[in-house]
mmCIF file of C-alpha atoms in Angstrom:
data_model
loop_
_atom_site.group_PDB
_atom_site.id
_atom_site.type_symbol
_atom_site.label_atom_id
_atom_site.label_comp_id
_atom_site.label_asym_id
_atom_site.label_seq_id
_atom_site.Cartn_x
_atom_site.Cartn_y
_atom_site.Cartn_z
ATOM 1 C CA MET A 11 -10.418 -4.486 28.239
ATOM 2 C CA ILE A 12 -11.815 -7.579 30.312
ATOM 3 C CA GLU A 13 -10.577 -6.015 33.602
ATOM 4 C CA ALA A 14 -12.197 -2.642 32.645
ATOM 5 C CA VAL A 15 -15.565 -3.971 31.923
ATOM 6 C CA ALA A 16 -15.462 -6.453 34.849
ATOM 7 C CA GLY A 17 -14.701 -3.605 36.978
ATOM 8 C CA LEU A 18 -17.758 -1.670 35.883
ATOM 9 C CA LEU A 19 -20.067 -4.560 36.249
ATOM 10 C CA LYS A 20 -18.796 -5.218 39.859
ATOM 11 C CA ASP A 21 -18.716 -1.698 40.904
ATOM 12 C CA ARG A 22 -22.240 -1.183 42.861
ATOM 13 C CA SER A 23 -21.974 2.484 42.711
ATOM 14 C CA ARG A 24 -21.365 2.744 38.943
ATOM 15 C CA VAL A 25 -23.851 0.033 38.217
ATOM 16 C CA MET A 26 -26.489 2.107 40.353
ATOM 17 C CA ALA A 27 -25.721 5.118 38.648
ATOM 18 C CA VAL A 28 -26.663 3.721 35.099
ATOM 19 C CA MET A 29 -29.641 1.775 36.328
ATOM 20 C CA GLY A 30 -31.985 4.608 36.416
ATOM 21 C CA SER A 31 -35.220 4.721 38.334
ATOM 22 C CA VAL A 32 -36.285 1.104 39.664
ATOM 23 C CA ASP A 33 -37.622 -0.086 42.766
ATOM 24 C CA VAL A 34 -35.490 -1.773 45.494
ATOM 25 C CA GLY A 35 -36.100 -5.449 44.363
ATOM 26 C CA GLN A 36 -35.194 -4.729 40.852
ATOM 27 C CA ALA A 37 -32.267 -2.737 41.843
ATOM 28 C CA HIS A 38 -31.051 -5.624 44.016
ATOM 29 C CA SER A 39 -31.672 -8.124 41.208
ATOM 30 C CA ARG A 40 -29.766 -6.042 38.760
ATOM 31 C CA LEU A 41 -26.769 -5.721 40.947
ATOM 32 C CA LYS A 42 -26.663 -9.378 41.396
ATOM 33 C CA VAL A 43 -26.766 -10.066 37.627
ATOM 34 C CA ALA A 44 -24.047 -7.226 36.828
ATOM 35 C CA ALA A 45 -21.799 -8.793 39.683
ATOM 36 C CA ALA A 46 -22.123 -12.396 38.241
ATOM 37 C CA ALA A 47 -21.355 -11.196 34.747
ATOM 38 C CA GLY A 48 -18.252 -9.281 36.048
ATOM 39 C CA ALA A 49 -17.234 -12.608 38.023
ATOM 40 C CA LEU A 50 -17.884 -14.610 34.743
ATOM 41 C CA LEU A 51 -15.590 -12.335 32.764
ATOM 42 C CA GLU A 52 -12.911 -12.939 35.155
ATOM 43 C CA THR A 53 -13.019 -16.569 35.283
ATOM 44 C CA ALA A 54 -14.746 -18.110 32.010
ATOM 45 C CA MET A 55 -13.167 -19.630 29.241
ATOM 46 C CA ALA A 56 -12.003 -17.450 26.423
ATOM 47 C CA SER A 57 -14.860 -18.413 24.454
ATOM 48 C CA GLN A 58 -17.414 -17.323 26.977
ATOM 49 C CA GLN A 59 -15.604 -14.279 27.566
ATOM 50 C CA ILE A 60 -15.754 -13.337 23.946
ATOM 51 C CA GLU A 61 -19.649 -14.121 23.984
ATOM 52 C CA VAL A 62 -20.231 -11.737 27.061
ATOM 53 C CA LEU A 63 -18.083 -8.991 25.770
ATOM 54 C CA ALA A 64 -19.739 -9.450 22.357
ATOM 55 C CA ARG A 65 -23.184 -8.743 24.035
ATOM 56 C CA LEU A 66 -22.042 -6.000 26.176
ATOM 57 C CA VAL A 67 -19.600 -3.992 24.267
ATOM 58 C CA LYS A 68 -21.036 -1.607 21.427
ATOM 59 C CA ARG A 69 -17.760 0.078 20.420
ATOM 60 C CA ILE A 70 -14.167 0.442 21.210
ATOM 61 C CA ALA A 71 -12.713 3.843 20.468
ATOM 62 C CA VAL A 72 -8.809 4.198 20.502
ATOM 63 C CA ARG A 73 -7.853 7.931 20.923
ATOM 64 C CA LYS A 74 -4.730 9.566 21.530
ATOM 65 C CA GLU A 75 -4.883 9.499 25.390
ATOM 66 C CA SER A 76 -7.419 6.824 26.149
ATOM 67 C CA ILE A 77 -9.171 3.685 24.967
ATOM 68 C CA GLY A 78 -13.061 4.402 25.144
ATOM 69 C CA ILE A 79 -15.292 1.149 25.781
ATOM 70 C CA GLU A 80 -19.020 1.889 25.089
ATOM 71 C CA VAL A 81 -21.116 -0.718 27.014
ATOM 72 C CA ARG A 82 -24.823 -1.150 26.292
ATOM 73 C CA VAL A 83 -26.406 -0.728 29.621
ATOM 74 C CA ALA A 84 -29.577 -2.598 28.631
ATOM 75 C CA SER A 85 -27.451 -5.716 27.761
ATOM 76 C CA ILE A 86 -26.137 -5.784 31.377
ATOM 77 C CA TRP A 87 -29.284 -7.238 32.560
ATOM 78 C CA SER A 88 -30.478 -8.814 29.286
ATOM 79 C CA ALA A 89 -29.143 -11.913 27.570
ATOM 80 C CA GLU A 90 -29.974 -10.189 24.255
ATOM 81 C CA VAL A 91 -27.919 -7.525 22.289
ATOM 82 C CA ALA A 92 -30.087 -4.432 21.380
ATOM 83 C CA THR A 93 -31.110 -4.555 17.534
ATOM 84 C CA SER A 94 -31.544 -0.810 17.289
ATOM 85 C CA ASP A 95 -29.317 2.178 18.048
ATOM 86 C CA GLU A 96 -32.030 4.450 18.774
ATOM 87 C CA ASP A 97 -32.215 5.833 22.313
ATOM 88 C CA GLU A 98 -29.824 3.088 23.168
ATOM 89 C CA GLU A 99 -28.049 3.909 26.763
ATOM 90 C CA ILE A 100 -24.552 3.699 27.029
ATOM 91 C CA ALA A 101 -21.945 3.323 29.820
ATOM 92 C CA LEU A 102 -18.540 4.649 28.759
ATOM 93 C CA ILE A 103 -15.560 3.107 30.279
ATOM 94 C CA GLU A 104 -12.113 5.322 29.786
ATOM 95 C CA VAL A 105 -8.852 3.316 30.023
ATOM 96 C CA PRO A 106 -5.866 5.899 30.025
ATOM 97 C CA VAL A 107 -3.180 5.052 27.371
ATOM 98 C CA GLN A 108 -0.490 7.018 25.671
ATOM 99 C CA LEU A 109 -0.024 6.486 22.031
ATOM 100 C CA LYS A 110 2.791 7.640 19.821
ATOM 101 C CA ARG A 111 2.609 7.844 15.814
ATOM 102 C CA CYS A 112 5.086 5.633 14.023
ATOM 103 C CA GLY A 113 5.405 4.404 10.671
ATOM 104 C CA MET A 114 4.079 0.715 9.617
ATOM 105 C CA ALA A 115 7.308 -0.292 7.982
ATOM 106 C CA VAL A 116 9.395 -2.770 9.965
ATOM 107 C CA ARG A 117 12.526 -1.189 11.254
ATOM 108 C CA LEU A 118 15.827 -2.448 12.745
ATOM 109 C CA ILE A 119 16.856 -1.168 16.191
ATOM 110 C CA VAL A 120 20.459 -1.525 17.424
ATOM 111 C CA ARG A 121 20.467 -1.258 21.162
ATOM 112 C CA PRO A 122 23.404 -1.045 23.541
ATOM 113 C CA ALA A 123 24.631 -4.085 25.104
ATOM 114 C CA GLY A 124 22.608 -5.097 28.365
ATOM 115 C CA GLU A 125 19.313 -3.532 27.209
ATOM 116 C CA SER A 126 16.329 -6.001 26.148
ATOM 117 C CA ALA A 127 15.954 -6.257 22.455
ATOM 118 C CA THR A 128 13.086 -5.103 20.568
ATOM 119 C CA ARG A 129 11.960 -5.705 17.036
ATOM 120 C CA GLY A 130 10.879 -2.399 15.878
ATOM 121 C CA VAL A 131 7.370 -2.061 14.272
ATOM 122 C CA ASP A 132 6.203 -5.341 13.105
ATOM 123 C CA ALA A 133 3.465 -4.939 10.253
ATOM 124 C CA LYS A 134 2.411 -8.277 10.692
ATOM 125 C CA LEU A 135 1.890 -8.113 14.438
ATOM 126 C CA VAL A 136 0.217 -4.530 14.168
ATOM 127 C CA ALA A 137 -2.187 -6.035 11.418
ATOM 128 C CA LEU A 138 -3.040 -8.900 13.609
ATOM 129 C CA ILE A 139 -4.070 -6.866 16.467
ATOM 130 C CA SER A 140 -6.161 -4.493 13.993
ATOM 131 C CA LYS A 141 -7.717 -7.729 12.886
ATOM 132 C CA ALA A 142 -8.672 -8.865 16.323
ATOM 133 C CA HIS A 143 -10.396 -5.493 16.950
ATOM 134 C CA ASP A 144 -12.263 -5.657 13.724
ATOM 135 C CA TRP A 145 -13.362 -9.203 14.035
ATOM 136 C CA PHE A 146 -14.667 -8.387 17.591
ATOM 137 C CA GLU A 147 -16.509 -5.393 16.444
ATOM 138 C CA ARG A 148 -18.407 -7.598 13.904
ATOM 139 C CA LEU A 149 -19.490 -9.997 16.578
ATOM 140 C CA SER A 150 -20.504 -7.084 19.028
ATOM 141 C CA SER A 151 -22.227 -4.976 16.389
ATOM 142 C CA GLY A 152 -24.395 -7.993 15.376
ATOM 143 C CA ARG A 153 -22.754 -7.883 11.901
ATOM 144 C CA CYS A 154 -21.755 -11.559 12.336
ATOM 145 C CA ASP A 155 -23.773 -13.608 14.826
ATOM 146 C CA SER A 156 -20.853 -16.272 15.455
ATOM 147 C CA VAL A 157 -17.315 -16.939 15.109
ATOM 148 C CA GLN A 158 -18.293 -19.406 12.425
ATOM 149 C CA ALA A 159 -19.769 -16.838 10.486
ATOM 150 C CA ILE A 160 -16.590 -14.598 10.579
ATOM 151 C CA ALA A 161 -14.564 -17.766 9.548
ATOM 152 C CA GLN A 162 -16.928 -18.382 6.570
ATOM 153 C CA GLU A 163 -16.742 -14.585 5.701
ATOM 154 C CA GLU A 164 -12.975 -14.696 5.652
ATOM 155 C CA GLN A 165 -12.685 -18.072 4.176
ATOM 156 C CA ILE A 166 -11.059 -19.637 7.052
ATOM 157 C CA ALA A 167 -11.296 -23.466 7.789
ATOM 158 C CA SER A 168 -10.860 -23.308 11.530
ATOM 159 C CA SER A 169 -13.154 -21.413 13.497
ATOM 160 C CA SER A 170 -10.899 -21.874 16.595
ATOM 161 C CA TYR A 171 -8.440 -19.506 14.799
ATOM 162 C CA VAL A 172 -10.819 -16.815 14.662
ATOM 163 C CA THR A 173 -11.574 -17.127 18.288
ATOM 164 C CA ARG A 174 -7.718 -16.955 19.089
ATOM 165 C CA VAL A 175 -7.442 -13.963 17.129
ATOM 166 C CA ILE A 176 -10.589 -12.138 18.652
ATOM 167 C CA TYR A 177 -9.058 -12.905 21.895
ATOM 168 C CA LEU A 178 -6.187 -10.461 21.189
ATOM 169 C CA ALA A 179 -8.568 -7.598 21.244
ATOM 170 C CA PHE A 180 -8.671 -7.883 24.948
ATOM 171 C CA LEU A 181 -4.980 -6.986 25.492
ATOM 172 C CA ALA A 182 -3.866 -4.560 27.707
ATOM 173 C CA PRO A 183 -3.817 -1.046 26.549
ATOM 174 C CA ASP A 184 -0.134 -0.754 27.402
ATOM 175 C CA ILE A 185 0.645 -3.915 25.305
ATOM 176 C CA VAL A 186 -1.024 -2.776 22.450
ATOM 177 C CA GLN A 187 0.676 0.643 22.213
ATOM 178 C CA ALA A 188 4.090 -1.126 22.861
ATOM 179 C CA ILE A 189 3.403 -3.198 19.795
ATOM 180 C CA VAL A 190 2.329 -0.081 17.643
ATOM 181 C CA ARG A 191 5.615 1.803 18.945
ATOM 182 C CA GLY A 192 7.609 -1.584 17.900
ATOM 183 C CA GLU A 193 8.796 -1.952 21.683
ATOM 184 C CA GLN A 194 7.708 -5.507 21.994
ATOM 185 C CA PRO A 195 10.151 -8.223 22.900
ATOM 186 C CA VAL A 196 12.173 -9.385 19.900
ATOM 187 C CA GLU A 197 10.668 -13.079 20.324
ATOM 188 C CA LEU A 198 7.094 -11.808 20.209
ATOM 189 C CA THR A 199 5.839 -12.417 16.776
ATOM 190 C CA ALA A 200 2.377 -12.621 15.120
ATOM 191 C CA ASP A 201 2.603 -16.409 14.719
ATOM 192 C CA ARG A 202 3.966 -16.872 18.335
ATOM 193 C CA LEU A 203 1.314 -14.785 19.729
ATOM 194 C CA ILE A 204 -1.427 -16.914 18.061
ATOM 195 C CA ARG A 205 0.113 -20.363 19.096
ATOM 196 C CA MET A 206 0.051 -18.984 22.604
ATOM 197 C CA GLY A 207 -3.760 -19.521 22.633
ATOM 198 C CA PRO A 208 -6.012 -17.699 24.983
ATOM 199 C CA LEU A 209 -4.007 -15.102 27.009
ATOM 200 C CA PRO A 210 -4.749 -14.502 30.965
ATOM 201 C CA VAL A 211 -7.552 -12.504 31.798
ATOM 202 C CA ALA A 212 -5.588 -10.132 34.153
ATOM 203 C CA TRP A 213 -3.531 -7.561 32.265
ATOM 204 C CA GLU A 214 -0.700 -8.133 34.763
ATOM 205 C CA ASP A 215 -0.319 -11.887 34.027
ATOM 206 C CA GLN A 216 -0.482 -10.741 30.140
ATOM 207 C CA ARG A 217 2.467 -8.601 30.769
ATOM 208 C CA ALA A 218 4.520 -11.404 32.633
ATOM 209 C CA LEU A 219 3.874 -14.005 29.993
ATOM 210 C CA LEU A 220 4.697 -11.568 26.952
ATOM 211 C CA GLY A 221 7.767 -10.331 28.774
ATOM 212 C CA MET A 222 6.477 -6.864 28.853
ATOM 213 C CA SER A 223 6.019 -6.290 32.593
ATOM 214 C CA GLY A 224 8.424 -3.476 32.556
#
């Protein structure tokens, strides 16, 4: 998701398309602000990335063939999160995916020799990814104003744990769909994923690190 949002912010033509009618000076200023935000998303620490995404992203919708990311246009040039949904302008990013329905029960798969082992659907891992999206939605919607607030709501002693979980909301869509289908590497568990800490921003680097590059 970070790649998709950063791509929007750094694409001058797409930013101009959602900018509306402004004078030349204001347009130039807004293009610089958007590009800077895109660059920050690609290079910042995990906590900063979460802060920027919470301000920009209103909603993430997972559909059968795509993930829709709704970006608050006004928040691209403002440091404030909109407090009202009325007349709020949204830029929609569509990330193509292919999802298949499968059960939540853990299943054992016996694969022929030579093929990479997978775990089958890991309910704990799927629940962790779902929790990541839920907690990120609380931040982006303003229901919670900080990771500390989420930690307090969930009665979790460490807010750093909340940060690590939220960062999983930015996994590449194909990694998420592989986990939902139970096609992740056998060694990839929920506990291991949390212990790895913030994952790389680039989806390609995520795939390589998690052993899911193909």
